[in-house]
Amino acid sequence: MLVIRMQRVGRSNDPAFRVVLTERRSKPQSGQQEILGSYHPKTKETVLKNERIAYWKSKGAQISASVHHLLISQQVPKTKN
């Protein structure tokens, strides 16, 4: 099962996250299938590929809770499943 979740990147004490599409059972730092965006919590900078997120949601990919809250805060439109 595919899931859209965050993958931590960056230095210690300077976190940055990628929004990635990956298998649910894979380890957090393992390879991802596609990078769908990024999030930097210190600067609140968020870059998302809305079209690709909507595409994978329509194909049945689940969304993690943290990414769900990020999408809501960025006002990404919902898609019908």
mmCIF file with all atom_site columns, N, CA and C in Angstrom:
data_model
loop_
_atom_site.group_PDB
_atom_site.id
_atom_site.type_symbol
_atom_site.label_atom_id
_atom_site.label_alt_id
_atom_site.label_comp_id
_atom_site.label_asym_id
_atom_site.label_entity_id
_atom_site.label_seq_id
_atom_site.pdbx_PDB_ins_code
_atom_site.Cartn_x
_atom_site.Cartn_y
_atom_site.Cartn_z
_atom_site.occupancy
_atom_site.B_iso_or_equiv
_atom_site.pdbx_formal_charge
_atom_site.auth_seq_id
_atom_site.auth_comp_id
_atom_site.auth_asym_id
_atom_site.auth_atom_id
_atom_site.pdbx_PDB_model_num
ATOM 1   N N  . MET A 1 1  ? 0.841   -1.170 0.000  1.00 0.00 ? 1  MET A N  1
ATOM 2   C CA . MET A 1 1  ? 0.000   0.000  0.000  1.00 0.00 ? 1  MET A CA 1
ATOM 3   C C  . MET A 1 1  ? 0.890   1.238  0.000  1.00 0.00 ? 1  MET A C  1
ATOM 4   N N  . LEU A 1 2  ? 0.548   2.203  -0.831 1.00 0.00 ? 2  LEU A N  1
ATOM 5   C CA . LEU A 1 2  ? 1.312   3.434  -0.924 1.00 0.00 ? 2  LEU A CA 1
ATOM 6   C C  . LEU A 1 2  ? 0.810   4.450  0.093  1.00 0.00 ? 2  LEU A C  1
ATOM 7   N N  . VAL A 1 3  ? 1.738   5.253  0.607  1.00 0.00 ? 3  VAL A N  1
ATOM 8   C CA . VAL A 1 3  ? 1.388   6.282  1.573  1.00 0.00 ? 3  VAL A CA 1
ATOM 9   C C  . VAL A 1 3  ? 2.207   7.538  1.264  1.00 0.00 ? 3  VAL A C  1
ATOM 10  N N  . ILE A 1 4  ? 1.585   8.678  1.462  1.00 0.00 ? 4  ILE A N  1
ATOM 11  C CA . ILE A 1 4  ? 2.265   9.959  1.324  1.00 0.00 ? 4  ILE A CA 1
ATOM 12  C C  . ILE A 1 4  ? 2.622   10.399 2.735  1.00 0.00 ? 4  ILE A C  1
ATOM 13  N N  . ARG A 1 5  ? 3.932   10.542 3.000  1.00 0.00 ? 5  ARG A N  1
ATOM 14  C CA . ARG A 1 5  ? 4.368   10.910 4.343  1.00 0.00 ? 5  ARG A CA 1
ATOM 15  C C  . ARG A 1 5  ? 5.612   11.773 4.285  1.00 0.00 ? 5  ARG A C  1
ATOM 16  N N  . MET A 1 6  ? 6.075   12.205 5.460  1.00 0.00 ? 6  MET A N  1
ATOM 17  C CA . MET A 1 6  ? 7.243   13.066 5.544  1.00 0.00 ? 6  MET A CA 1
ATOM 18  C C  . MET A 1 6  ? 8.500   12.250 5.783  1.00 0.00 ? 6  MET A C  1
ATOM 19  N N  . GLN A 1 7  ? 9.591   12.710 5.184  1.00 0.00 ? 7  GLN A N  1
ATOM 20  C CA . GLN A 1 7  ? 10.893  12.090 5.372  1.00 0.00 ? 7  GLN A CA 1
ATOM 21  C C  . GLN A 1 7  ? 11.828  13.192 5.849  1.00 0.00 ? 7  GLN A C  1
ATOM 22  N N  . ARG A 1 8  ? 12.475  12.982 6.999  1.00 0.00 ? 8  ARG A N  1
ATOM 23  C CA . ARG A 1 8  ? 13.322  14.024 7.563  1.00 0.00 ? 8  ARG A CA 1
ATOM 24  C C  . ARG A 1 8  ? 14.649  14.073 6.820  1.00 0.00 ? 8  ARG A C  1
ATOM 25  N N  . VAL A 1 9  ? 15.040  15.280 6.463  1.00 0.00 ? 9  VAL A N  1
ATOM 26  C CA . VAL A 1 9  ? 16.343  15.539 5.864  1.00 0.00 ? 9  VAL A CA 1
ATOM 27  C C  . VAL A 1 9  ? 16.900  16.777 6.551  1.00 0.00 ? 9  VAL A C  1
ATOM 28  N N  . GLY A 1 10 ? 18.132  17.120 6.286  1.00 0.00 ? 10 GLY A N  1
ATOM 29  C CA . GLY A 1 10 ? 18.716  18.314 6.876  1.00 0.00 ? 10 GLY A CA 1
ATOM 30  C C  . GLY A 1 10 ? 19.684  17.976 7.989  1.00 0.00 ? 10 GLY A C  1
ATOM 31  N N  . ARG A 1 11 ? 20.281  19.009 8.531  1.00 0.00 ? 11 ARG A N  1
ATOM 32  C CA . ARG A 1 11 ? 21.286  18.841 9.584  1.00 0.00 ? 11 ARG A CA 1
ATOM 33  C C  . ARG A 1 11 ? 20.618  18.702 10.946 1.00 0.00 ? 11 ARG A C  1
ATOM 34  N N  . SER A 1 12 ? 21.416  18.353 11.947 1.00 0.00 ? 12 SER A N  1
ATOM 35  C CA . SER A 1 12 ? 20.887  18.309 13.300 1.00 0.00 ? 12 SER A CA 1
ATOM 36  C C  . SER A 1 12 ? 20.589  19.739 13.751 1.00 0.00 ? 12 SER A C  1
ATOM 37  N N  . ASN A 1 13 ? 19.533  19.911 14.487 1.00 0.00 ? 13 ASN A N  1
ATOM 38  C CA . ASN A 1 13 ? 19.024  21.193 14.960 1.00 0.00 ? 13 ASN A CA 1
ATOM 39  C C  . ASN A 1 13 ? 18.581  22.118 13.820 1.00 0.00 ? 13 ASN A C  1
ATOM 40  N N  . ASP A 1 14 ? 18.490  21.628 12.627 1.00 0.00 ? 14 ASP A N  1
ATOM 41  C CA . ASP A 1 14 ? 17.976  22.393 11.490 1.00 0.00 ? 14 ASP A CA 1
ATOM 42  C C  . ASP A 1 14 ? 17.153  21.444 10.618 1.00 0.00 ? 14 ASP A C  1
ATOM 43  N N  . PRO A 1 15 ? 15.966  21.056 11.091 1.00 0.00 ? 15 PRO A N  1
ATOM 44  C CA . PRO A 1 15 ? 15.202  20.045 10.379 1.00 0.00 ? 15 PRO A CA 1
ATOM 45  C C  . PRO A 1 15 ? 14.595  20.576 9.086  1.00 0.00 ? 15 PRO A C  1
ATOM 46  N N  . ALA A 1 16 ? 14.453  19.683 8.157  1.00 0.00 ? 16 ALA A N  1
ATOM 47  C CA . ALA A 1 16 ? 13.720  19.927 6.918  1.00 0.00 ? 16 ALA A CA 1
ATOM 48  C C  . ALA A 1 16 ? 13.072  18.597 6.556  1.00 0.00 ? 16 ALA A C  1
ATOM 49  N N  . PHE A 1 17 ? 11.950  18.659 5.898  1.00 0.00 ? 17 PHE A N  1
ATOM 50  C CA . PHE A 1 17 ? 11.210  17.448 5.574  1.00 0.00 ? 17 PHE A CA 1
ATOM 51  C C  . PHE A 1 17 ? 10.865  17.432 4.094  1.00 0.00 ? 17 PHE A C  1
ATOM 52  N N  . ARG A 1 18 ? 10.899  16.242 3.524  1.00 0.00 ? 18 ARG A N  1
ATOM 53  C CA . ARG A 1 18 ? 10.386  16.009 2.185  1.00 0.00 ? 18 ARG A CA 1
ATOM 54  C C  . ARG A 1 18 ? 9.033   15.334 2.323  1.00 0.00 ? 18 ARG A C  1
ATOM 55  N N  . VAL A 1 19 ? 8.130   15.681 1.444  1.00 0.00 ? 19 VAL A N  1
ATOM 56  C CA . VAL A 1 19 ? 6.853   14.969 1.348  1.00 0.00 ? 19 VAL A CA 1
ATOM 57  C C  . VAL A 1 19 ? 7.048   13.955 0.232  1.00 0.00 ? 19 VAL A C  1
ATOM 58  N N  . VAL A 1 20 ? 6.997   12.664 0.584  1.00 0.00 ? 20 VAL A N  1
ATOM 59  C CA . VAL A 1 20 ? 7.336   11.621 -0.374 1.00 0.00 ? 20 VAL A CA 1
ATOM 60  C C  . VAL A 1 20 ? 6.225   10.583 -0.470 1.00 0.00 ? 20 VAL A C  1
ATOM 61  N N  . LEU A 1 21 ? 6.229   9.888  -1.592 1.00 0.00 ? 21 LEU A N  1
ATOM 62  C CA . LEU A 1 21 ? 5.355   8.738  -1.804 1.00 0.00 ? 21 LEU A CA 1
ATOM 63  C C  . LEU A 1 21 ? 6.204   7.498  -1.612 1.00 0.00 ? 21 LEU A C  1
ATOM 64  N N  . THR A 1 22 ? 5.784   6.614  -0.719 1.00 0.00 ? 22 THR A N  1
ATOM 65  C CA . THR A 1 22 ? 6.558   5.421  -0.419 1.00 0.00 ? 22 THR A CA 1
ATOM 66  C C  . THR A 1 22 ? 5.630   4.292  0.018  1.00 0.00 ? 22 THR A C  1
ATOM 67  N N  . GLU A 1 23 ? 6.182   3.105  0.146  1.00 0.00 ? 23 GLU A N  1
ATOM 68  C CA . GLU A 1 23 ? 5.417   1.973  0.663  1.00 0.00 ? 23 GLU A CA 1
ATOM 69  C C  . GLU A 1 23 ? 5.202   2.143  2.163  1.00 0.00 ? 23 GLU A C  1
ATOM 70  N N  . ARG A 1 24 ? 4.043   1.712  2.647  1.00 0.00 ? 24 ARG A N  1
ATOM 71  C CA . ARG A 1 24 ? 3.726   1.892  4.062  1.00 0.00 ? 24 ARG A CA 1
ATOM 72  C C  . ARG A 1 24 ? 4.705   1.158  4.978  1.00 0.00 ? 24 ARG A C  1
ATOM 73  N N  . ARG A 1 25 ? 5.134   -0.019 4.606  1.00 0.00 ? 25 ARG A N  1
ATOM 74  C CA . ARG A 1 25 ? 5.972   -0.821 5.488  1.00 0.00 ? 25 ARG A CA 1
ATOM 75  C C  . ARG A 1 25 ? 7.468   -0.535 5.362  1.00 0.00 ? 25 ARG A C  1
ATOM 76  N N  . SER A 1 26 ? 7.851   0.372  4.484  1.00 0.00 ? 26 SER A N  1
ATOM 77  C CA . SER A 1 26 ? 9.268   0.676  4.329  1.00 0.00 ? 26 SER A CA 1
ATOM 78  C C  . SER A 1 26 ? 9.751   1.567  5.473  1.00 0.00 ? 26 SER A C  1
ATOM 79  N N  . LYS A 1 27 ? 11.051  1.548  5.711  1.00 0.00 ? 27 LYS A N  1
ATOM 80  C CA . LYS A 1 27 ? 11.633  2.366  6.761  1.00 0.00 ? 27 LYS A CA 1
ATOM 81  C C  . LYS A 1 27 ? 11.597  3.837  6.344  1.00 0.00 ? 27 LYS A C  1
ATOM 82  N N  . PRO A 1 28 ? 11.554  4.741  7.329  1.00 0.00 ? 28 PRO A N  1
ATOM 83  C CA . PRO A 1 28 ? 11.430  6.165  6.989  1.00 0.00 ? 28 PRO A CA 1
ATOM 84  C C  . PRO A 1 28 ? 12.555  6.707  6.111  1.00 0.00 ? 28 PRO A C  1
ATOM 85  N N  . GLN A 1 29 ? 13.780  6.227  6.257  1.00 0.00 ? 29 GLN A N  1
ATOM 86  C CA . GLN A 1 29 ? 14.891  6.753  5.474  1.00 0.00 ? 29 GLN A CA 1
ATOM 87  C C  . GLN A 1 29 ? 15.182  5.923  4.230  1.00 0.00 ? 29 GLN A C  1
ATOM 88  N N  . SER A 1 30 ? 14.346  4.956  3.939  1.00 0.00 ? 30 SER A N  1
ATOM 89  C CA . SER A 1 30 ? 14.580  4.142  2.746  1.00 0.00 ? 30 SER A CA 1
ATOM 90  C C  . SER A 1 30 ? 14.156  4.911  1.500  1.00 0.00 ? 30 SER A C  1
ATOM 91  N N  . GLY A 1 31 ? 14.380  4.336  0.355  1.00 0.00 ? 31 GLY A N  1
ATOM 92  C CA . GLY A 1 31 ? 14.085  5.011  -0.900 1.00 0.00 ? 31 GLY A CA 1
ATOM 93  C C  . GLY A 1 31 ? 12.611  5.307  -1.082 1.00 0.00 ? 31 GLY A C  1
ATOM 94  N N  . GLN A 1 32 ? 12.340  6.404  -1.727 1.00 0.00 ? 32 GLN A N  1
ATOM 95  C CA . GLN A 1 32 ? 10.967  6.788  -2.003 1.00 0.00 ? 32 GLN A CA 1
ATOM 96  C C  . GLN A 1 32 ? 10.694  6.605  -3.483 1.00 0.00 ? 32 GLN A C  1
ATOM 97  N N  . GLN A 1 33 ? 9.421   6.565  -3.837 1.00 0.00 ? 33 GLN A N  1
ATOM 98  C CA . GLN A 1 33 ? 9.056   6.419  -5.234 1.00 0.00 ? 33 GLN A CA 1
ATOM 99  C C  . GLN A 1 33 ? 9.001   7.771  -5.931 1.00 0.00 ? 33 GLN A C  1
ATOM 100 N N  . GLU A 1 34 ? 8.540   8.797  -5.221 1.00 0.00 ? 34 GLU A N  1
ATOM 101 C CA . GLU A 1 34 ? 8.448   10.119 -5.825 1.00 0.00 ? 34 GLU A CA 1
ATOM 102 C C  . GLU A 1 34 ? 8.471   11.183 -4.732 1.00 0.00 ? 34 GLU A C  1
ATOM 103 N N  . ILE A 1 35 ? 9.173   12.284 -4.986 1.00 0.00 ? 35 ILE A N  1
ATOM 104 C CA . ILE A 1 35 ? 9.192   13.417 -4.069 1.00 0.00 ? 35 ILE A CA 1
ATOM 105 C C  . ILE A 1 35 ? 8.056   14.352 -4.484 1.00 0.00 ? 35 ILE A C  1
ATOM 106 N N  . LEU A 1 36 ? 7.171   14.651 -3.532 1.00 0.00 ? 36 LEU A N  1
ATOM 107 C CA . LEU A 1 36 ? 5.982   15.444 -3.820 1.00 0.00 ? 36 LEU A CA 1
ATOM 108 C C  . LEU A 1 36 ? 6.036   16.847 -3.241 1.00 0.00 ? 36 LEU A C  1
ATOM 109 N N  . GLY A 1 37 ? 7.086   17.178 -2.525 1.00 0.00 ? 37 GLY A N  1
ATOM 110 C CA . GLY A 1 37 ? 7.205   18.524 -1.980 1.00 0.00 ? 37 GLY A CA 1
ATOM 111 C C  . GLY A 1 37 ? 8.203   18.580 -0.846 1.00 0.00 ? 37 GLY A C  1
ATOM 112 N N  . SER A 1 38 ? 8.268   19.728 -0.184 1.00 0.00 ? 38 SER A N  1
ATOM 113 C CA . SER A 1 38 ? 9.169   19.905 0.948  1.00 0.00 ? 38 SER A CA 1
ATOM 114 C C  . SER A 1 38 ? 8.538   20.857 1.953  1.00 0.00 ? 38 SER A C  1
ATOM 115 N N  . TYR A 1 39 ? 9.045   20.781 3.197  1.00 0.00 ? 39 TYR A N  1
ATOM 116 C CA . TYR A 1 39 ? 8.546   21.615 4.286  1.00 0.00 ? 39 TYR A CA 1
ATOM 117 C C  . TYR A 1 39 ? 9.709   21.933 5.212  1.00 0.00 ? 39 TYR A C  1
ATOM 118 N N  . HIS A 1 40 ? 9.889   23.223 5.526  1.00 0.00 ? 40 HIS A N  1
ATOM 119 C CA . HIS A 1 40 ? 10.931  23.678 6.442  1.00 0.00 ? 40 HIS A CA 1
ATOM 120 C C  . HIS A 1 40 ? 10.249  24.335 7.640  1.00 0.00 ? 40 HIS A C  1
ATOM 121 N N  . PRO A 1 41 ? 10.222  23.655 8.800  1.00 0.00 ? 41 PRO A N  1
ATOM 122 C CA . PRO A 1 41 ? 9.447   24.158 9.932  1.00 0.00 ? 41 PRO A CA 1
ATOM 123 C C  . PRO A 1 41 ? 9.972   25.460 10.535 1.00 0.00 ? 41 PRO A C  1
ATOM 124 N N  . LYS A 1 42 ? 11.273  25.738 10.444 1.00 0.00 ? 42 LYS A N  1
ATOM 125 C CA . LYS A 1 42 ? 11.795  26.974 11.029 1.00 0.00 ? 42 LYS A CA 1
ATOM 126 C C  . LYS A 1 42 ? 11.347  28.203 10.243 1.00 0.00 ? 42 LYS A C  1
ATOM 127 N N  . THR A 1 43 ? 11.342  28.098 8.928  1.00 0.00 ? 43 THR A N  1
ATOM 128 C CA . THR A 1 43 ? 10.955  29.237 8.094  1.00 0.00 ? 43 THR A CA 1
ATOM 129 C C  . THR A 1 43 ? 9.503   29.151 7.637  1.00 0.00 ? 43 THR A C  1
ATOM 130 N N  . LYS A 1 44 ? 8.848   28.038 7.912  1.00 0.00 ? 44 LYS A N  1
ATOM 131 C CA . LYS A 1 44 ? 7.470   27.760 7.486  1.00 0.00 ? 44 LYS A CA 1
ATOM 132 C C  . LYS A 1 44 ? 7.327   27.746 5.970  1.00 0.00 ? 44 LYS A C  1
ATOM 133 N N  . GLU A 1 45 ? 8.428   27.548 5.268  1.00 0.00 ? 45 GLU A N  1
ATOM 134 C CA . GLU A 1 45 ? 8.392   27.484 3.808  1.00 0.00 ? 45 GLU A CA 1
ATOM 135 C C  . GLU A 1 45 ? 7.887   26.109 3.380  1.00 0.00 ? 45 GLU A C  1
ATOM 136 N N  . THR A 1 46 ? 6.887   26.097 2.530  1.00 0.00 ? 46 THR A N  1
ATOM 137 C CA . THR A 1 46 ? 6.287   24.850 2.061  1.00 0.00 ? 46 THR A CA 1
ATOM 138 C C  . THR A 1 46 ? 6.164   24.897 0.545  1.00 0.00 ? 46 THR A C  1
ATOM 139 N N  . VAL A 1 47 ? 6.644   23.840 -0.097 1.00 0.00 ? 47 VAL A N  1
ATOM 140 C CA . VAL A 1 47 ? 6.518   23.692 -1.545 1.00 0.00 ? 47 VAL A CA 1
ATOM 141 C C  . VAL A 1 47 ? 5.867   22.344 -1.786 1.00 0.00 ? 47 VAL A C  1
ATOM 142 N N  . LEU A 1 48 ? 4.713   22.342 -2.454 1.00 0.00 ? 48 LEU A N  1
ATOM 143 C CA . LEU A 1 48 ? 3.985   21.102 -2.718 1.00 0.00 ? 48 LEU A CA 1
ATOM 144 C C  . LEU A 1 48 ? 3.634   21.008 -4.197 1.00 0.00 ? 48 LEU A C  1
ATOM 145 N N  . LYS A 1 49 ? 3.672   19.792 -4.715 1.00 0.00 ? 49 LYS A N  1
ATOM 146 C CA . LYS A 1 49 ? 3.218   19.524 -6.080 1.00 0.00 ? 49 LYS A CA 1
ATOM 147 C C  . LYS A 1 49 ? 1.767   19.047 -5.982 1.00 0.00 ? 49 LYS A C  1
ATOM 148 N N  . ASN A 1 50 ? 0.848   20.017 -6.012 1.00 0.00 ? 50 ASN A N  1
ATOM 149 C CA . ASN A 1 50 ? -0.568  19.710 -5.780 1.00 0.00 ? 50 ASN A CA 1
ATOM 150 C C  . ASN A 1 50 ? -1.143  18.746 -6.803 1.00 0.00 ? 50 ASN A C  1
ATOM 151 N N  . GLU A 1 51 ? -0.736  18.876 -8.063 1.00 0.00 ? 51 GLU A N  1
ATOM 152 C CA . GLU A 1 51 ? -1.275  18.000 -9.110 1.00 0.00 ? 51 GLU A CA 1
ATOM 153 C C  . GLU A 1 51 ? -0.863  16.551 -8.875 1.00 0.00 ? 51 GLU A C  1
ATOM 154 N N  . ARG A 1 52 ? 0.405   16.334 -8.502 1.00 0.00 ? 52 ARG A N  1
ATOM 155 C CA . ARG A 1 52 ? 0.887   14.972 -8.266 1.00 0.00 ? 52 ARG A CA 1
ATOM 156 C C  . ARG A 1 52 ? 0.271   14.382 -6.998 1.00 0.00 ? 52 ARG A C  1
ATOM 157 N N  . ILE A 1 53 ? 0.060   15.207 -5.972 1.00 0.00 ? 53 ILE A N  1
ATOM 158 C CA . ILE A 1 53 ? -0.591  14.716 -4.747 1.00 0.00 ? 53 ILE A CA 1
ATOM 159 C C  . ILE A 1 53 ? -2.012  14.285 -5.061 1.00 0.00 ? 53 ILE A C  1
ATOM 160 N N  . ALA A 1 54 ? -2.726  15.088 -5.835 1.00 0.00 ? 54 ALA A N  1
ATOM 161 C CA . ALA A 1 54 ? -4.098  14.740 -6.217 1.00 0.00 ? 54 ALA A CA 1
ATOM 162 C C  . ALA A 1 54 ? -4.114  13.470 -7.067 1.00 0.00 ? 54 ALA A C  1
ATOM 163 N N  . TYR A 1 55 ? -3.137  13.316 -7.951 1.00 0.00 ? 55 TYR A N  1
ATOM 164 C CA . TYR A 1 55 ? -3.061  12.119 -8.790 1.00 0.00 ? 55 TYR A CA 1
ATOM 165 C C  . TYR A 1 55 ? -2.890  10.870 -7.930 1.00 0.00 ? 55 TYR A C  1
ATOM 166 N N  . TRP A 1 56 ? -1.949  10.897 -6.998 1.00 0.00 ? 56 TRP A N  1
ATOM 167 C CA . TRP A 1 56 ? -1.703  9.710  -6.175 1.00 0.00 ? 56 TRP A CA 1
ATOM 168 C C  . TRP A 1 56 ? -2.857  9.436  -5.219 1.00 0.00 ? 56 TRP A C  1
ATOM 169 N N  . LYS A 1 57 ? -3.526  10.487 -4.735 1.00 0.00 ? 57 LYS A N  1
ATOM 170 C CA . LYS A 1 57 ? -4.715  10.266 -3.908 1.00 0.00 ? 57 LYS A CA 1
ATOM 171 C C  . LYS A 1 57 ? -5.805  9.579  -4.711 1.00 0.00 ? 57 LYS A C  1
ATOM 172 N N  . SER A 1 58 ? -5.943  9.955  -5.989 1.00 0.00 ? 58 SER A N  1
ATOM 173 C CA . SER A 1 58 ? -6.964  9.319  -6.824 1.00 0.00 ? 58 SER A CA 1
ATOM 174 C C  . SER A 1 58 ? -6.617  7.867  -7.126 1.00 0.00 ? 58 SER A C  1
ATOM 175 N N  . LYS A 1 59 ? -5.337  7.524  -7.087 1.00 0.00 ? 59 LYS A N  1
ATOM 176 C CA . LYS A 1 59 ? -4.904  6.137  -7.310 1.00 0.00 ? 59 LYS A CA 1
ATOM 177 C C  . LYS A 1 59 ? -4.973  5.296  -6.044 1.00 0.00 ? 59 LYS A C  1
ATOM 178 N N  . GLY A 1 60 ? -5.377  5.895  -4.916 1.00 0.00 ? 60 GLY A N  1
ATOM 179 C CA . GLY A 1 60 ? -5.583  5.125  -3.695 1.00 0.00 ? 60 GLY A CA 1
ATOM 180 C C  . GLY A 1 60 ? -4.498  5.254  -2.653 1.00 0.00 ? 60 GLY A C  1
ATOM 181 N N  . ALA A 1 61 ? -3.569  6.171  -2.828 1.00 0.00 ? 61 ALA A N  1
ATOM 182 C CA . ALA A 1 61 ? -2.519  6.356  -1.826 1.00 0.00 ? 61 ALA A CA 1
ATOM 183 C C  . ALA A 1 61 ? -3.113  6.976  -0.566 1.00 0.00 ? 61 ALA A C  1
ATOM 184 N N  . GLN A 1 62 ? -2.717  6.457  0.580  1.00 0.00 ? 62 GLN A N  1
ATOM 185 C CA . GLN A 1 62 ? -3.158  6.990  1.858  1.00 0.00 ? 62 GLN A CA 1
ATOM 186 C C  . GLN A 1 62 ? -2.272  8.179  2.229  1.00 0.00 ? 62 GLN A C  1
ATOM 187 N N  . ILE A 1 63 ? -2.748  9.026  3.139  1.00 0.00 ? 63 ILE A N  1
ATOM 188 C CA . ILE A 1 63 ? -1.988  10.192 3.571  1.00 0.00 ? 63 ILE A CA 1
ATOM 189 C C  . ILE A 1 63 ? -1.770  10.089 5.073  1.00 0.00 ? 63 ILE A C  1
ATOM 190 N N  . SER A 1 64 ? -0.526  10.312 5.508  1.00 0.00 ? 64 SER A N  1
ATOM 191 C CA . SER A 1 64 ? -0.230  10.266 6.943  1.00 0.00 ? 64 SER A CA 1
ATOM 192 C C  . SER A 1 64 ? -0.876  11.464 7.631  1.00 0.00 ? 64 SER A C  1
ATOM 193 N N  . ALA A 1 65 ? -0.976  11.382 8.950  1.00 0.00 ? 65 ALA A N  1
ATOM 194 C CA . ALA A 1 65 ? -1.634  12.441 9.710  1.00 0.00 ? 65 ALA A CA 1
ATOM 195 C C  . ALA A 1 65 ? -0.887  13.761 9.599  1.00 0.00 ? 65 ALA A C  1
ATOM 196 N N  . SER A 1 66 ? 0.433   13.732 9.664  1.00 0.00 ? 66 SER A N  1
ATOM 197 C CA . SER A 1 66 ? 1.202   14.984 9.605  1.00 0.00 ? 66 SER A CA 1
ATOM 198 C C  . SER A 1 66 ? 1.080   15.647 8.239  1.00 0.00 ? 66 SER A C  1
ATOM 199 N N  . VAL A 1 67 ? 1.074   14.870 7.177  1.00 0.00 ? 67 VAL A N  1
ATOM 200 C CA . VAL A 1 67 ? 0.910   15.433 5.839  1.00 0.00 ? 67 VAL A CA 1
ATOM 201 C C  . VAL A 1 67 ? -0.516  15.943 5.661  1.00 0.00 ? 67 VAL A C  1
ATOM 202 N N  . HIS A 1 68 ? -1.479  15.249 6.223  1.00 0.00 ? 68 HIS A N  1
ATOM 203 C CA . HIS A 1 68 ? -2.872  15.694 6.154  1.00 0.00 ? 68 HIS A CA 1
ATOM 204 C C  . HIS A 1 68 ? -3.017  17.083 6.767  1.00 0.00 ? 68 HIS A C  1
ATOM 205 N N  . HIS A 1 69 ? -2.421  17.296 7.939  1.00 0.00 ? 69 HIS A N  1
ATOM 206 C CA . HIS A 1 69 ? -2.501  18.592 8.604  1.00 0.00 ? 69 HIS A CA 1
ATOM 207 C C  . HIS A 1 69 ? -1.752  19.664 7.802  1.00 0.00 ? 69 HIS A C  1
ATOM 208 N N  . LEU A 1 70 ? -0.657  19.282 7.177  1.00 0.00 ? 70 LEU A N  1
ATOM 209 C CA . LEU A 1 70 ? 0.086   20.218 6.334  1.00 0.00 ? 70 LEU A CA 1
ATOM 210 C C  . LEU A 1 70 ? -0.746  20.632 5.124  1.00 0.00 ? 70 LEU A C  1
ATOM 211 N N  . LEU A 1 71 ? -1.433  19.682 4.509  1.00 0.00 ? 71 LEU A N  1
ATOM 212 C CA . LEU A 1 71 ? -2.280  19.986 3.359  1.00 0.00 ? 71 LEU A CA 1
ATOM 213 C C  . LEU A 1 71 ? -3.444  20.896 3.750  1.00 0.00 ? 71 LEU A C  1
ATOM 214 N N  . ILE A 1 72 ? -4.003  20.680 4.921  1.00 0.00 ? 72 ILE A N  1
ATOM 215 C CA . ILE A 1 72 ? -5.088  21.530 5.387  1.00 0.00 ? 72 ILE A CA 1
ATOM 216 C C  . ILE A 1 72 ? -4.586  22.948 5.634  1.00 0.00 ? 72 ILE A C  1
ATOM 217 N N  . SER A 1 73 ? -3.413  23.081 6.248  1.00 0.00 ? 73 SER A N  1
ATOM 218 C CA . SER A 1 73 ? -2.880  24.421 6.536  1.00 0.00 ? 73 SER A CA 1
ATOM 219 C C  . SER A 1 73 ? -2.504  25.163 5.260  1.00 0.00 ? 73 SER A C  1
ATOM 220 N N  . GLN A 1 74 ? -2.131  24.427 4.215  1.00 0.00 ? 74 GLN A N  1
ATOM 221 C CA . GLN A 1 74 ? -1.792  25.037 2.921  1.00 0.00 ? 74 GLN A CA 1
ATOM 222 C C  . GLN A 1 74 ? -3.010  25.184 2.014  1.00 0.00 ? 74 GLN A C  1
ATOM 223 N N  . GLN A 1 75 ? -4.171  24.766 2.494  1.00 0.00 ? 75 GLN A N  1
ATOM 224 C CA . GLN A 1 75 ? -5.444  24.876 1.781  1.00 0.00 ? 75 GLN A CA 1
ATOM 225 C C  . GLN A 1 75 ? -5.404  24.197 0.410  1.00 0.00 ? 75 GLN A C  1
ATOM 226 N N  . VAL A 1 76 ? -4.857  22.986 0.389  1.00 0.00 ? 76 VAL A N  1
ATOM 227 C CA . VAL A 1 76 ? -4.857  22.184 -0.826 1.00 0.00 ? 76 VAL A CA 1
ATOM 228 C C  . VAL A 1 76 ? -6.254  21.631 -1.019 1.00 0.00 ? 76 VAL A C  1
ATOM 229 N N  . PRO A 1 77 ? -6.847  21.800 -2.190 1.00 0.00 ? 77 PRO A N  1
ATOM 230 C CA . PRO A 1 77 ? -8.230  21.334 -2.394 1.00 0.00 ? 77 PRO A CA 1
ATOM 231 C C  . PRO A 1 77 ? -8.340  19.815 -2.270 1.00 0.00 ? 77 PRO A C  1
ATOM 232 N N  . LYS A 1 78 ? -9.447  19.378 -1.697 1.00 0.00 ? 78 LYS A N  1
ATOM 233 C CA . LYS A 1 78 ? -9.699  17.943 -1.553 1.00 0.00 ? 78 LYS A CA 1
ATOM 234 C C  . LYS A 1 78 ? -10.121 17.363 -2.886 1.00 0.00 ? 78 LYS A C  1
ATOM 235 N N  . THR A 1 79 ? -9.780  16.087 -3.070 1.00 0.00 ? 79 THR A N  1
ATOM 236 C CA . THR A 1 79 ? -10.214 15.379 -4.275 1.00 0.00 ? 79 THR A CA 1
ATOM 237 C C  . THR A 1 79 ? -11.158 14.276 -3.851 1.00 0.00 ? 79 THR A C  1
ATOM 238 N N  . LYS A 1 80 ? -12.090 13.941 -4.709 1.00 0.00 ? 80 LYS A N  1
ATOM 239 C CA . LYS A 1 80 ? -13.010 12.849 -4.429 1.00 0.00 ? 80 LYS A CA 1
ATOM 240 C C  . LYS A 1 80 ? -12.318 11.535 -4.723 1.00 0.00 ? 80 LYS A C  1
ATOM 241 N N  . ASN A 1 81 ? -12.494 10.563 -3.822 1.00 0.00 ? 81 ASN A N  1
ATOM 242 C CA . ASN A 1 81 ? -11.896 9.237  -4.020 1.00 0.00 ? 81 ASN A CA 1
ATOM 243 C C  . ASN A 1 81 ? -12.866 8.313  -4.675 1.00 0.00 ? 81 ASN A C  1
#
